CSV table of C-alpha atoms and ligand atoms in Angstrom, one decimal:
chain,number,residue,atom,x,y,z
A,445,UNK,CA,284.4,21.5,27.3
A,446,UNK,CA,281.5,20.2,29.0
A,447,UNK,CA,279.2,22.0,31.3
A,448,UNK,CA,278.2,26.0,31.3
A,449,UNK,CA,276.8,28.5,28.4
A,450,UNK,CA,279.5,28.0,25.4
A,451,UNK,CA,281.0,31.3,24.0
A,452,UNK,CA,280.7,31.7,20.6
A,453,UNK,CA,281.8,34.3,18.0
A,454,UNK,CA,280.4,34.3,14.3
A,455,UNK,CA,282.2,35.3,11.1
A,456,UNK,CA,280.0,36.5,8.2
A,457,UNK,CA,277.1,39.3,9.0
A,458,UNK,CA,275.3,38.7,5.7
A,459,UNK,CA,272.2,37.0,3.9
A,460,UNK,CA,272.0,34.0,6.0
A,461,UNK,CA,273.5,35.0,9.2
A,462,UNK,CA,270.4,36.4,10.5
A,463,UNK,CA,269.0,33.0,10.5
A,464,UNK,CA,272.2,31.7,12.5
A,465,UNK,CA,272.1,34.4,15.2
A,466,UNK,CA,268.3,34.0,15.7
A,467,UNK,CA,269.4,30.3,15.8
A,468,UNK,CA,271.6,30.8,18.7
A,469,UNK,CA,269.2,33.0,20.3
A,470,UNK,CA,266.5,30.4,20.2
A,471,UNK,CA,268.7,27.6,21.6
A,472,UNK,CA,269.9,26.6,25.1
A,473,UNK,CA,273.6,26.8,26.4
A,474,UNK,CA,275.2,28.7,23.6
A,475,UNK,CA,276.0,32.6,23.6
A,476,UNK,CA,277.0,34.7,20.5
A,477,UNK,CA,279.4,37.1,22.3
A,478,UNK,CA,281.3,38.5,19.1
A,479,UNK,CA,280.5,39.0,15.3
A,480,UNK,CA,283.1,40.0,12.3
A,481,UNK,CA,282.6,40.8,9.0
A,482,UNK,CA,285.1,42.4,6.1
A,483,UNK,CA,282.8,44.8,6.2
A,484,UNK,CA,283.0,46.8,9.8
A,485,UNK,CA,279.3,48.6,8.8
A,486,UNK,CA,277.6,45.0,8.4
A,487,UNK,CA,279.1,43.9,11.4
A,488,UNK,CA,277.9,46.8,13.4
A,489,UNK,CA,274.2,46.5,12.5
A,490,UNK,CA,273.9,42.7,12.9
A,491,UNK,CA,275.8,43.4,16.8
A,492,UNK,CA,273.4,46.2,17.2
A,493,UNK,CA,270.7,44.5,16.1
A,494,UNK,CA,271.4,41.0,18.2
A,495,UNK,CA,273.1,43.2,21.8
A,496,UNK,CA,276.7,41.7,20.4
A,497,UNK,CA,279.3,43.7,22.0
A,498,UNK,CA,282.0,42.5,20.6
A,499,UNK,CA,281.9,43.9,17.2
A,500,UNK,CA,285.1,43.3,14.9
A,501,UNK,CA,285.9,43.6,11.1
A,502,UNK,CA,289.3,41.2,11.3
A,503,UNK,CA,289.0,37.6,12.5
A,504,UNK,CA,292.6,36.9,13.9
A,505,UNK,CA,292.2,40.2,16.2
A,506,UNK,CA,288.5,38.9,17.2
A,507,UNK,CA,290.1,35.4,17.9
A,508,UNK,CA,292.9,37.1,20.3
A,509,UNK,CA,290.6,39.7,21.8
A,510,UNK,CA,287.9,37.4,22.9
A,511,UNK,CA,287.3,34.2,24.9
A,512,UNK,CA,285.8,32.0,22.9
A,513,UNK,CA,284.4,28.3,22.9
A,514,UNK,CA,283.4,27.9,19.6
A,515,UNK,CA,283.1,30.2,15.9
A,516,UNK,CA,280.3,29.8,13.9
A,517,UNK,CA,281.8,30.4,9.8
A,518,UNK,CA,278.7,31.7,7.6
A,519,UNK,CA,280.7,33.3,4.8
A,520,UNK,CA,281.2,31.8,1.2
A,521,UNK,CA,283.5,29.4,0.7
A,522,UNK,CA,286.9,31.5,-0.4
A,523,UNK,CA,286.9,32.2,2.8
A,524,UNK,CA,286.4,29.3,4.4
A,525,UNK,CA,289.6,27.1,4.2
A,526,UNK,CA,292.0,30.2,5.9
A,527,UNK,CA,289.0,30.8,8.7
A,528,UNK,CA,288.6,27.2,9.6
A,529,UNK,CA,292.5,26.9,10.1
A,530,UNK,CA,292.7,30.1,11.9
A,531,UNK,CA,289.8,28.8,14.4
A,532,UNK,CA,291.6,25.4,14.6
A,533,UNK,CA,295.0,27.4,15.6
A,534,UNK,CA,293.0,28.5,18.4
A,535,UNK,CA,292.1,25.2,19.8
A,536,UNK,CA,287.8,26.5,19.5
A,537,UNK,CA,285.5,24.0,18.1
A,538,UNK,CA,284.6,25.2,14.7
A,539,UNK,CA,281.3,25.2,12.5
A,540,UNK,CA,281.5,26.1,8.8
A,541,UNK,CA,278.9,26.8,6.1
A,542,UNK,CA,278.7,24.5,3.3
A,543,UNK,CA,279.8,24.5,0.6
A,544,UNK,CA,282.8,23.3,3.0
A,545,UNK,CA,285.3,24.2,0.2
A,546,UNK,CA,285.8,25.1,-3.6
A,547,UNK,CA,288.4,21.7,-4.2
A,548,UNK,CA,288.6,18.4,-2.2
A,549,UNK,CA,291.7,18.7,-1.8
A,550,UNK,CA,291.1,21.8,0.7
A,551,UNK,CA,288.2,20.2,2.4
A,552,UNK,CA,290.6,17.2,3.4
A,553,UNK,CA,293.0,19.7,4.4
A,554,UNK,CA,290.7,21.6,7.0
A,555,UNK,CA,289.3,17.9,8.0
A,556,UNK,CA,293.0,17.2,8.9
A,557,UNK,CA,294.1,20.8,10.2
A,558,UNK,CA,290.5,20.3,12.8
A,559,UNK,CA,292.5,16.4,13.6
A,560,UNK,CA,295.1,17.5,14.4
A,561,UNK,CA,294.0,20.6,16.9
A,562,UNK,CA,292.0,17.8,18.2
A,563,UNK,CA,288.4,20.2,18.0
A,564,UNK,CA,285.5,19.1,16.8
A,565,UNK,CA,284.6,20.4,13.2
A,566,UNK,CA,281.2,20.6,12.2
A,567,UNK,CA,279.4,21.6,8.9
A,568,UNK,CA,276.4,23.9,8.9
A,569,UNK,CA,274.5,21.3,6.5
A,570,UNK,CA,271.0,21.9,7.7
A,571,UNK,CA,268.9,20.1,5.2
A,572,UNK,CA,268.8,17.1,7.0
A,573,UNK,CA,267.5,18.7,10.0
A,574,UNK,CA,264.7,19.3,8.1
A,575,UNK,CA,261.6,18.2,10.2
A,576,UNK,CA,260.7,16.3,6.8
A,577,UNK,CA,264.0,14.5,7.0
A,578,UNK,CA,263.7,14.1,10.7
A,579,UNK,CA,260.9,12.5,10.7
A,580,UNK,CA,261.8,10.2,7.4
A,581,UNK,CA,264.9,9.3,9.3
A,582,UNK,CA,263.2,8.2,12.5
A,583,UNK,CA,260.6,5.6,10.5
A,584,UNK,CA,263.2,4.2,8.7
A,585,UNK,CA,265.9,3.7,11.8
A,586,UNK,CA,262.5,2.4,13.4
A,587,UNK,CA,262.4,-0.3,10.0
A,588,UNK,CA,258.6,1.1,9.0
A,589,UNK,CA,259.2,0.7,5.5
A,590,UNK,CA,262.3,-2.6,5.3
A,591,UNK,CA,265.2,-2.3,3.9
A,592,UNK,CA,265.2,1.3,1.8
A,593,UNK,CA,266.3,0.1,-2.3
A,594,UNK,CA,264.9,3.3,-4.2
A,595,UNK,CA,265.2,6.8,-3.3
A,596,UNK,CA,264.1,10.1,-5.0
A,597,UNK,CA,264.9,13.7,-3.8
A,598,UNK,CA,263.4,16.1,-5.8
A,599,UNK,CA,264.2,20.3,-5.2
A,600,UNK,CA,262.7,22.6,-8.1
A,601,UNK,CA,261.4,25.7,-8.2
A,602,UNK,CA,261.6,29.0,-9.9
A,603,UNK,CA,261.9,31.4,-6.7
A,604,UNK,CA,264.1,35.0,-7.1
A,605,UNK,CA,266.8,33.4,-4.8
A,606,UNK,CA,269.1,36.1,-6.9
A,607,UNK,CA,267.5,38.9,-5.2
A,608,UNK,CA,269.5,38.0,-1.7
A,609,UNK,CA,272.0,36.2,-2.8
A,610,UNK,CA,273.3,37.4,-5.7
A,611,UNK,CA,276.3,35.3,-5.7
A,612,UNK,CA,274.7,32.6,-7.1
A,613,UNK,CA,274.0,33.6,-10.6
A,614,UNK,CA,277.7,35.0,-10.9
A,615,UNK,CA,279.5,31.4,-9.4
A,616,UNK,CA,280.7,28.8,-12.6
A,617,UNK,CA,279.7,26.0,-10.3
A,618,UNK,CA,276.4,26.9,-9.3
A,619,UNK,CA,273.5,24.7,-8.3
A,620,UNK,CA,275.2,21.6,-7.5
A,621,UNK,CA,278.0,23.5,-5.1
A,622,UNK,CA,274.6,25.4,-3.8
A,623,UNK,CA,271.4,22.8,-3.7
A,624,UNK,CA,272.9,19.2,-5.0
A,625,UNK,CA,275.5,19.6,-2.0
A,626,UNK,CA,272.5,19.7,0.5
A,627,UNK,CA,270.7,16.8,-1.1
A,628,UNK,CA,273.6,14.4,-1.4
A,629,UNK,CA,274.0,15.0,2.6
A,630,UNK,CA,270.8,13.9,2.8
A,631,UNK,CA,270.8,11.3,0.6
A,632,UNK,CA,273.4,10.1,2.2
A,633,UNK,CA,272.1,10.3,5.4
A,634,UNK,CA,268.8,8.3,4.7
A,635,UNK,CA,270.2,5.6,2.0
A,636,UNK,CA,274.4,5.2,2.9
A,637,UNK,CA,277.5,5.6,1.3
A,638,UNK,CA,277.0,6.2,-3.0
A,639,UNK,CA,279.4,3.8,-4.7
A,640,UNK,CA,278.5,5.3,-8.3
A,641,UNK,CA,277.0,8.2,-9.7
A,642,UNK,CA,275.9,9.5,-13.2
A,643,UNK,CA,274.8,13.1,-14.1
A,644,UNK,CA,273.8,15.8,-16.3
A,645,UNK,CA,273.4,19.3,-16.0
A,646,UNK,CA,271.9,21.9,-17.9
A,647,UNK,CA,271.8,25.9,-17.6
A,648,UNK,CA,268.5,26.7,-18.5
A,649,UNK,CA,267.8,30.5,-17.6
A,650,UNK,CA,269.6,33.6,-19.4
A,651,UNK,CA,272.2,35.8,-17.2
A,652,UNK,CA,272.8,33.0,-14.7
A,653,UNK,CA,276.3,32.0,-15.5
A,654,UNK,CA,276.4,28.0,-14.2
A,655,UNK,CA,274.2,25.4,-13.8
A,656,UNK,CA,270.7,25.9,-12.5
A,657,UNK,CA,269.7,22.2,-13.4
A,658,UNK,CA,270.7,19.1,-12.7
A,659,UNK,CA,269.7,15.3,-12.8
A,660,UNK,CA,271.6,12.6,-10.7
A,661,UNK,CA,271.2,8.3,-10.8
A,662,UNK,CA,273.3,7.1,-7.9
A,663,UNK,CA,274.0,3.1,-6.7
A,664,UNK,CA,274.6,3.2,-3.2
A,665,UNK,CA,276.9,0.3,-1.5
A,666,UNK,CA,273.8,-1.1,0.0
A,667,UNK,CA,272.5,-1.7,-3.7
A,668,UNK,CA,269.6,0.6,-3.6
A,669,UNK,CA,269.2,2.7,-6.2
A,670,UNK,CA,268.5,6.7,-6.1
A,671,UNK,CA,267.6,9.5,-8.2
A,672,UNK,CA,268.0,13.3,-7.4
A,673,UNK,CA,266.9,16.1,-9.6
A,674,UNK,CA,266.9,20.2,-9.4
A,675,UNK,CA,266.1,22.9,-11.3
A,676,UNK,CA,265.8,27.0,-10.4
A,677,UNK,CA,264.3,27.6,-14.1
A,678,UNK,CA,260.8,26.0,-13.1
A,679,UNK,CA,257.2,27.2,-13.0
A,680,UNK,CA,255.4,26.2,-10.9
A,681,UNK,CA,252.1,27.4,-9.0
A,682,UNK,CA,251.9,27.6,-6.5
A,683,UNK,CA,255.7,28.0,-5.5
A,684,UNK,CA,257.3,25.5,-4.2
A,685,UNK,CA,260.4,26.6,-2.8
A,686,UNK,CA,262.0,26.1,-0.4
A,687,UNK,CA,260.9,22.3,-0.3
A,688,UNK,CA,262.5,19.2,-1.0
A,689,UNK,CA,260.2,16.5,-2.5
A,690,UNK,CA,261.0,12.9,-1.3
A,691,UNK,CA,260.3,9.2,-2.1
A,692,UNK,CA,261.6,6.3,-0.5
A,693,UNK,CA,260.5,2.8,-1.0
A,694,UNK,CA,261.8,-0.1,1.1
A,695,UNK,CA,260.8,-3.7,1.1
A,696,UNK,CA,257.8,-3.4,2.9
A,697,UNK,CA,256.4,0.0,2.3
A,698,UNK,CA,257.5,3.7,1.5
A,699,UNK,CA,257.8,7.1,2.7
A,700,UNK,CA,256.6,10.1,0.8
A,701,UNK,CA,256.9,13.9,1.8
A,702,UNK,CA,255.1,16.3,-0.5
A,703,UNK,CA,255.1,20.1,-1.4
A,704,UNK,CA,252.9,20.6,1.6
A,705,UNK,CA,255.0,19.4,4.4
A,706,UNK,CA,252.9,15.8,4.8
A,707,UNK,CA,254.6,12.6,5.5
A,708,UNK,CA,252.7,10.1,3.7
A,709,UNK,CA,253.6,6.2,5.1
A,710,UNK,CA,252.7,3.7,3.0
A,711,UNK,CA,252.6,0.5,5.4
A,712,UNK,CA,250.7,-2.5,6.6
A,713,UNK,CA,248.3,-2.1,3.8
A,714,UNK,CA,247.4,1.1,5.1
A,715,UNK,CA,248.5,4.9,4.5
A,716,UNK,CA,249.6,7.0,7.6
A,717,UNK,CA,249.2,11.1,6.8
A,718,UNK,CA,251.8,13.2,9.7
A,719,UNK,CA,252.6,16.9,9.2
A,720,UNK,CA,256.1,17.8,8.3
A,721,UNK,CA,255.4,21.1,8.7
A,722,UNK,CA,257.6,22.9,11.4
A,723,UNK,CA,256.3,26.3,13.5
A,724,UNK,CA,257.3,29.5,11.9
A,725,UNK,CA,259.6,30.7,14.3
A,726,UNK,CA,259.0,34.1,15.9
A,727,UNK,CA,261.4,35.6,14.1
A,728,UNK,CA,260.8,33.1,10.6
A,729,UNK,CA,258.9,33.5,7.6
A,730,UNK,CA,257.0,31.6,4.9
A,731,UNK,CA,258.6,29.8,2.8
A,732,UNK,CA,262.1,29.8,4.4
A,733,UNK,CA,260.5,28.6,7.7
A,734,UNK,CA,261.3,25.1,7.1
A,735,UNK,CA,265.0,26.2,6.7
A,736,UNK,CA,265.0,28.2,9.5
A,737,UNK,CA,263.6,25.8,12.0
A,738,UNK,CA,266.1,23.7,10.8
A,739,UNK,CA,268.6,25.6,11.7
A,740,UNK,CA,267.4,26.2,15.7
A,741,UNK,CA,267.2,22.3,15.6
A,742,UNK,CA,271.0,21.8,14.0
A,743,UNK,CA,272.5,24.4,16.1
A,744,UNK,CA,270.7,23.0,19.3
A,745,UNK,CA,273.1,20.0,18.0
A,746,UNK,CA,275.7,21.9,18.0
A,747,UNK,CA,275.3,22.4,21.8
A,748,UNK,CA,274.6,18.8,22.4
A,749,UNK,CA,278.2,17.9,20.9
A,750,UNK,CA,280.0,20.8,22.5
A,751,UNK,CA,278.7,19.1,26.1
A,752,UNK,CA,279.8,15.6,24.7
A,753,UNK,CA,276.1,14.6,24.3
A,754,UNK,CA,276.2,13.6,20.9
A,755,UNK,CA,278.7,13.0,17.7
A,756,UNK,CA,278.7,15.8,14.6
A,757,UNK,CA,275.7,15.6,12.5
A,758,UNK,CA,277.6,16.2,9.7
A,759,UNK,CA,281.2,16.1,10.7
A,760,UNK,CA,283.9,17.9,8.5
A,761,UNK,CA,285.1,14.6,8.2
A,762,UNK,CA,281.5,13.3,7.0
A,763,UNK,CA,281.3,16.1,4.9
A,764,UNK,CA,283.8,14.8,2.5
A,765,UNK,CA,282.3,12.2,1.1
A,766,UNK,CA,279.1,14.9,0.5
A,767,UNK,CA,281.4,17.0,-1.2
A,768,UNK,CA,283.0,13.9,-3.1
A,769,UNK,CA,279.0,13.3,-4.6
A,770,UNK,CA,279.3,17.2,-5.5
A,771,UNK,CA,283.0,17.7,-7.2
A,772,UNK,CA,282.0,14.1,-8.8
A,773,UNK,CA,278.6,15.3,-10.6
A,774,UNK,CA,280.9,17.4,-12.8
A,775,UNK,CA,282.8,15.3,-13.8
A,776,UNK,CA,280.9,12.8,-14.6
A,777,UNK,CA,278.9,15.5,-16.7
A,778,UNK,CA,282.1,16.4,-18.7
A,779,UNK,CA,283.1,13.4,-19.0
A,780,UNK,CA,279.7,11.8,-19.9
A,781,UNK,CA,281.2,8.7,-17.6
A,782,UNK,CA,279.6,6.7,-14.8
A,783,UNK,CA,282.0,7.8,-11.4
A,784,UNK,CA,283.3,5.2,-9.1
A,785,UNK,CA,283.1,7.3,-5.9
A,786,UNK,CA,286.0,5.9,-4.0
A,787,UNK,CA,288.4,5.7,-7.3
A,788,UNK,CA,287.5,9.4,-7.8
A,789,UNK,CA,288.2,10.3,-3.8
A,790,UNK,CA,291.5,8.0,-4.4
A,791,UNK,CA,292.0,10.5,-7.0
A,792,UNK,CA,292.2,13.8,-5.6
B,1480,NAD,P1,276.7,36.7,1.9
B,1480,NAD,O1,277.7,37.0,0.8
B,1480,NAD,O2,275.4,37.4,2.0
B,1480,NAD,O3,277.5,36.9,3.3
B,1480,NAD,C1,278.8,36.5,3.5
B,1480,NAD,C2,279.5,37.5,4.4
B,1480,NAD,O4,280.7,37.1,4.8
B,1480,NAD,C3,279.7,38.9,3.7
B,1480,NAD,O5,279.1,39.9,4.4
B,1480,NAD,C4,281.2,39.0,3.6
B,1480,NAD,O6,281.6,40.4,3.8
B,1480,NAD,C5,281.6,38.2,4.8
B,1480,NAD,N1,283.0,37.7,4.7
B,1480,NAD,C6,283.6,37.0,3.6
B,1480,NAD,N2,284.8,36.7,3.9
B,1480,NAD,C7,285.1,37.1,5.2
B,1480,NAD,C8,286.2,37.0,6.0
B,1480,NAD,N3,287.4,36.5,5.6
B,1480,NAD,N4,286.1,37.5,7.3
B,1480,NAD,C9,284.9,38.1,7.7
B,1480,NAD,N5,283.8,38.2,6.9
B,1480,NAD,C10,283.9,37.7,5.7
B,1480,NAD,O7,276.5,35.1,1.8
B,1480,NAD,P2,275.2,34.3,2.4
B,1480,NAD,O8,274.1,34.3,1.4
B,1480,NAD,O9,274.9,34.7,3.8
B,1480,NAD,O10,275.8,32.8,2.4
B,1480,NAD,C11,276.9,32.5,3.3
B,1480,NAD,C12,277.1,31.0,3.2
B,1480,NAD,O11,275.9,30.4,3.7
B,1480,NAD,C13,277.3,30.4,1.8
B,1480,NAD,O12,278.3,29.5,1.8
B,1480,NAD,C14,275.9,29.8,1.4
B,1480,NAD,O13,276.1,28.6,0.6
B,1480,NAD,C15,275.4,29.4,2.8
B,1480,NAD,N6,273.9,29.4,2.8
B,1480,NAD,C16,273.4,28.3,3.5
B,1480,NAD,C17,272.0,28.2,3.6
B,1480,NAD,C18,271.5,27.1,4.4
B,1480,NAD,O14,272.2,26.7,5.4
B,1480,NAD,N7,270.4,26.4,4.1
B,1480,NAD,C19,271.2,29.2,3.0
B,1480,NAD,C20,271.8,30.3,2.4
B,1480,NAD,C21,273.2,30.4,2.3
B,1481,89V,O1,269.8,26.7,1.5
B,1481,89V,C1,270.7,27.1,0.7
B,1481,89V,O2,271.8,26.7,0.7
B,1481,89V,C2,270.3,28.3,-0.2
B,1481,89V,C3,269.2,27.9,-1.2
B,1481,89V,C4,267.9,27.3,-0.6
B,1481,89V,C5,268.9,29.0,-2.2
B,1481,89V,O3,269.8,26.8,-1.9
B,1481,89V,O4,271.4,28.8,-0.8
C-alpha cells in the first residue's frame, strides 16, 4: 500500500464530519474521493461543499463503484459493526469513530473480522492527539517527571453540546460511551494498562436521559494510581469546554495542563510554563480548535500508517481494552464493586 495519494471514501456527512473532511483536506497524501450518507441530501451538500464527486447514499454500492484505499466511518455506533465488516470485505484499510461499538463482544468481533482481512483498523480516538497530550506524552517518554504513580484527568463543563448533537441527551449510556471513552484512551496512553477500576455516576441535569456525570479511581498494572472525573451539568465561567484538565505526578516531578492550554512542568526545583495551545485552523473555531487540530494531526497518522511509517495510534485492537475501561464503569456502578479488568474482558 505504500507510496502515492491514498483514496479514501467517508461514511457519515453529519455533525462531526466537517471536521474530518477539513482534516483530510489539511493533510498530505490522502484524498477524500467519495462520501455516503443514509441521507442522499446530506451527502450532496458535504460533496458540494468539499468538490467530492462521488456522492452516494448506500455504502456497499459506494464500495463497488469506487477505487478505494481506505474509508473513513464517522457515523454513530449502530452503524458501525455492519460498516466496518463491509469495509474489511473489501480488503480497504478502515477507520472508525469511537465509540467503536455498543457491546464488547462486537468490538472484538470487528477487531477479528479487520485480522482476518489482514487491513489495518484504526479508531478515530483523537483526544490523545491533543497537543496537551502530545506534549505530556513526549516529557514523560523523555522521563522529565520519573516514574508516573498518580494521575488525574479532569473534563467538565456545562456547554449546549445538545444543540449539534442531539443524540446525546436521548442515548441510556451517555457520558461515559461519549467523554469517559476518550479519557480512558488517554489514560491509558500516558499511565498503562488499568488492572482495577471503581465508579459512580450520576445524572444530574433534567431531560437528558443517561449519565452526564461521572467519577472513576483506577490501579494501573504499573501500581500508580488515577482518578478521572466528568460532568456536562457544571457552571463554570468562563467555559471551559472543550478542555481536558490534567495532573500527573511522577517520582521526580509532575506535569500539569490547565484550562488555558499551558503545560506547567514541575522539575529540578524549578517550574517550566509551554503553551498547549494549538493554531485555530483556517477552517476551526474557538473552543473546538483544540479538537480540530487534533484531528489534522491524528489523520496525518493515519497517512503515516497507510505508507507503513508508523503502527495505529489507537488500533481497533488497542481500542478494546479502552472500551473494556468504558463497558466496566457500569458495571462497577451497578454493582457498587471494584472491577478486575482482565476478569471482566475474560468475561464477555
Ligand atoms: P451525526 O448523527 O451528526 O452524523 C452521523 C451521520 O451518519 C448521519 O448523517 C447519519 O445519517 C449517517 N449514517 C448513519 N448510519 C449510516 C450508514 N449505515 N450509512 C451511511 N450513513 C449513515 O453524528 P456526529 O455527531 O457527527 O457523530 C458521529 C460519531 O462521531 C459519533 O460516534 C460521535 O461519538 C463521534 N464524535 C467524535 C468526536 C471526536 O472525535 N472528538 C466529536 C463529536 C462526535
Ligand atoms: O469529542 C467528542 O466525542 C464529543 C464531545 C466533546 C461532546 O464529547 O462528542
Amino acid at each position: 500500500m505504500a507510496g502515492g495519494v491514498k483514496r479514501g471514501a467517508l461514511i457519515g456527512c453529519g455533525f462531526f464530519a466537517r471536521n474530518h473532511l477539513h482534516g483530510w483536506q489539511d493533510v498530505e497524501g490522502a484524498e477524500i474521493v467519495a462520501v455516503c450518507d443514509l441521507d442522499h441530501e446530506k451527502a450532496q451538500a458535504v460533496g458540494r461543499e468539499f468538490g467530492i464527486a462521488g456522492v452516494f447514499d448506500d455504502a456497499a454500492r459506494m464500495l463497488a463503484e469506487t477505487d478505494l484505499d481506505f474509508v473513513d466511518i464517522a457515523t454513530t455506533p449502530p452503524s458501525h459493526r455492519s460498516l466496518v465488516e463491509l469495509v474489511c470485505r473489501h480488503g480497504l484499510a478502515v477507520i472508525c469513530q469511537k465509540p467503536i461499538a455498543d457491546t464488547y463482544a462486537e468490538a472484538r468481533a470487528m477487531v477479528e473480522a479487520a485480522e482476518a482481512a489482514g487491513v489495518p483498523f484504526l479508531i478515530h480516538e483523537n483526544f490523545r492527539w491533543q497537543l496537551g497530550f502530545v506534549r505530556i506524552k513526549a516529557a514523560l517518554d523523555a522521563g522529565r517527571i520519573g516514574a508516573p504513580r498518580f494521575a488525574r484527568l479532569s473534563f467538565r463543563h456545562g456547554f449546549d453540546v445538545y444543540a449539534t448533537q442531539p443524540y446525546l441527551a436521548t442515548i441510556e449510556r451517555f457520558v461515559l460511551m461519549d467523554v469517559g471513552i476518550h479519557l480512558y484512551d488517554v489514560l491509558r496512553h500516558l499511565m498503562g494498562e488499568v488492572s482495577h477500576l471503581a465508579c459512580e455516576t450520576a445524572s444530574l441535569r433534567p431531560g437528558v436521559a443517561g449519565e452526564d456525570s461521572f467519577t472513576s479511581l483506577l490501579r494501573h498494572s504499573s501500581g500508580a494510581v488515577s482518578v478521572v472525573d466528568c460532568s456536562f451539568a457544571s457552571t463554570i465561567h468562563p467555559e471551559p469546554f472543550p478542555a481536558t484538565l490534567a495532573w500527573i505526578e511522577g517520582s521526580t516531578g509532575t506535569l500539569e495542563l490547565t484550562t488555558d492550554l499551558r503545560l506547567h512542568i514541575h522539575a529540578a526545583g524549578e517550574k517550566v510554563v509551554e503553551s498547549a495551545d494549538p493554531e485555530v485552523p483556517a477552517w476551526g473555531a474557538r473552543p473546538w480548535h483544540t479538537i480540530q487540530d487534533s484531528v489534522i494531526r491524528f489523520q496525518a497518522h493515519v497517512v503515516d500508517v497507510l505508507n507503513g511509517r508508523a503502527e495505529p495510534q489507537p488500533s481497533g485492537r488497542d481500542n478494546l481494552n479502552t472500551l473494556a475501561l468504558t463497558l466496566a464503569s457500569y458495571d462497577a456502578m451497578r454493582e457498587r464493586q471494584l472491577i478486575d479488568i482482565a476478569q471482566w474482558q475474560e468475561r464477555q
